[in-house]
Amino acid sequence: MHRHCNIHCTIWSWSSEDRRWSRRGRTTRASCGDGHRRKQGDLSMAMKFGLACVSFQKHPDDERSFEQIYDDLLDLAVLAEQVGFDSFWLSEHHGVPDGWLPSLMPVAAAIAARTTSLRIGTGIAVAPFYDPIRLAEDAAVLDILSKGRFDLGLAVGYRQEEFETFGVKRSERGGRLDEIVEILRAAWRGPVDHHGKYYSYDGVDVTPKPGSKTVPIYLGGIAEEAVMRAARGADGFLSSGTSDFETLAERIDKVRAAGARDDLDVCVTKYCFVDRDGDAWGKYKKSYDYIHRLYVALTSGELEGLYSASSDDAAIRESLQQEAAILGTPAEVYEQIRRMQDRIGDFHFHPRMWLPGIGRKEAETAIRTFGDDVISRFR
């Protein structure tokens, strides 16, 4: 026996004039089974997809030069646009032995020059390491070059060595980010008159201004303070997906409950790989294990043991990694994303499909498969 329920569908569209995603709602009547499962397509038009945390790193076993890696990943941005991705996000670190991308703006400009509809985002730029006026200038120029397709994602950072490199106290990071966001918005409106704890400007005018009004600012983070900061005034929230899903969902609930704007773009990053032959984990695990150990090393400050894994904890680590990722055939990956949509509503899914050590051919196949067999089912 079929039951009927009213389903509210949120439809997102990008406004080139206002430089932001906007949404409109409609209510449809759909046949529902137990659990009010949505029929495919009922809420699909609201979902967006962005290739996440592209970092241009060189795995120790990768024989390609950095020039080849950069060429290959720029080509992947073009492919992502072709197969239906909405956005492409760049990740920043400094002084990492594998060459983790330290300079986001030139790469964002290169992607803008080779694409026409793909949005380009920094996911994330470590705000305390930037001069606010220079950052406002760079973002404005990128907005112009991309014809309004640039999103500025910011966070406070965490790695002590990087704060020492840039001569910034780690304890100041939250306050600096708050002031930088205020300065950026003021700089894109008119002359900046700002006198804060960390930055002071008298009538500084950033020119040229963004092509239309402003640049969307996304804020990322895990801690409670970061979540509330995004809720207070961001255009988008970049949520890490390393937590278990229910913890992640509760974090997103908090952002929305804290009075975030109705059109806040909620972005969820998850390690993700898709394979039609059912070997997603086999093709992903070497790179995933590498990046997992790298994060542990970056957090602890101990990089010396990065390339030697302990056999004792290999099975435990592999089990935990698989639980934290979305892996499988296109049908399996689609179903996991759809279950997330059921829990938190419509969102901007950021699959982290490229990791250092994944070759060009493997990455192209996975991205094309994701576009053809997963994204297409949400459209």
PDB file of C-alpha atoms in Angstrom, residues 5 27 87 120 127 179 198 315:
ATOM      1  CA  CYS A   5       3.512  12.810   1.609  1.00  0.00           C
ATOM      2  CA  THR A  27       6.277  21.312  -2.531  1.00  0.00           C
ATOM      3  CA  SER A  87      33.100  23.411  -8.076  1.00  0.00           C
ATOM      4  CA  ILE A 120      36.868  27.673  -8.038  1.00  0.00           C
ATOM      5  CA  ALA A 127      43.651  33.304   6.911  1.00  0.00           C
ATOM      6  CA  GLU A 179      39.083  40.815  11.695  1.00  0.00           C
ATOM      7  CA  TYR A 198      45.674  43.071  14.878  1.00  0.00           C
ATOM      8  CA  ALA A 315      44.462  -3.755  10.060  1.00  0.00           C
TER       9      ALA A 315
END
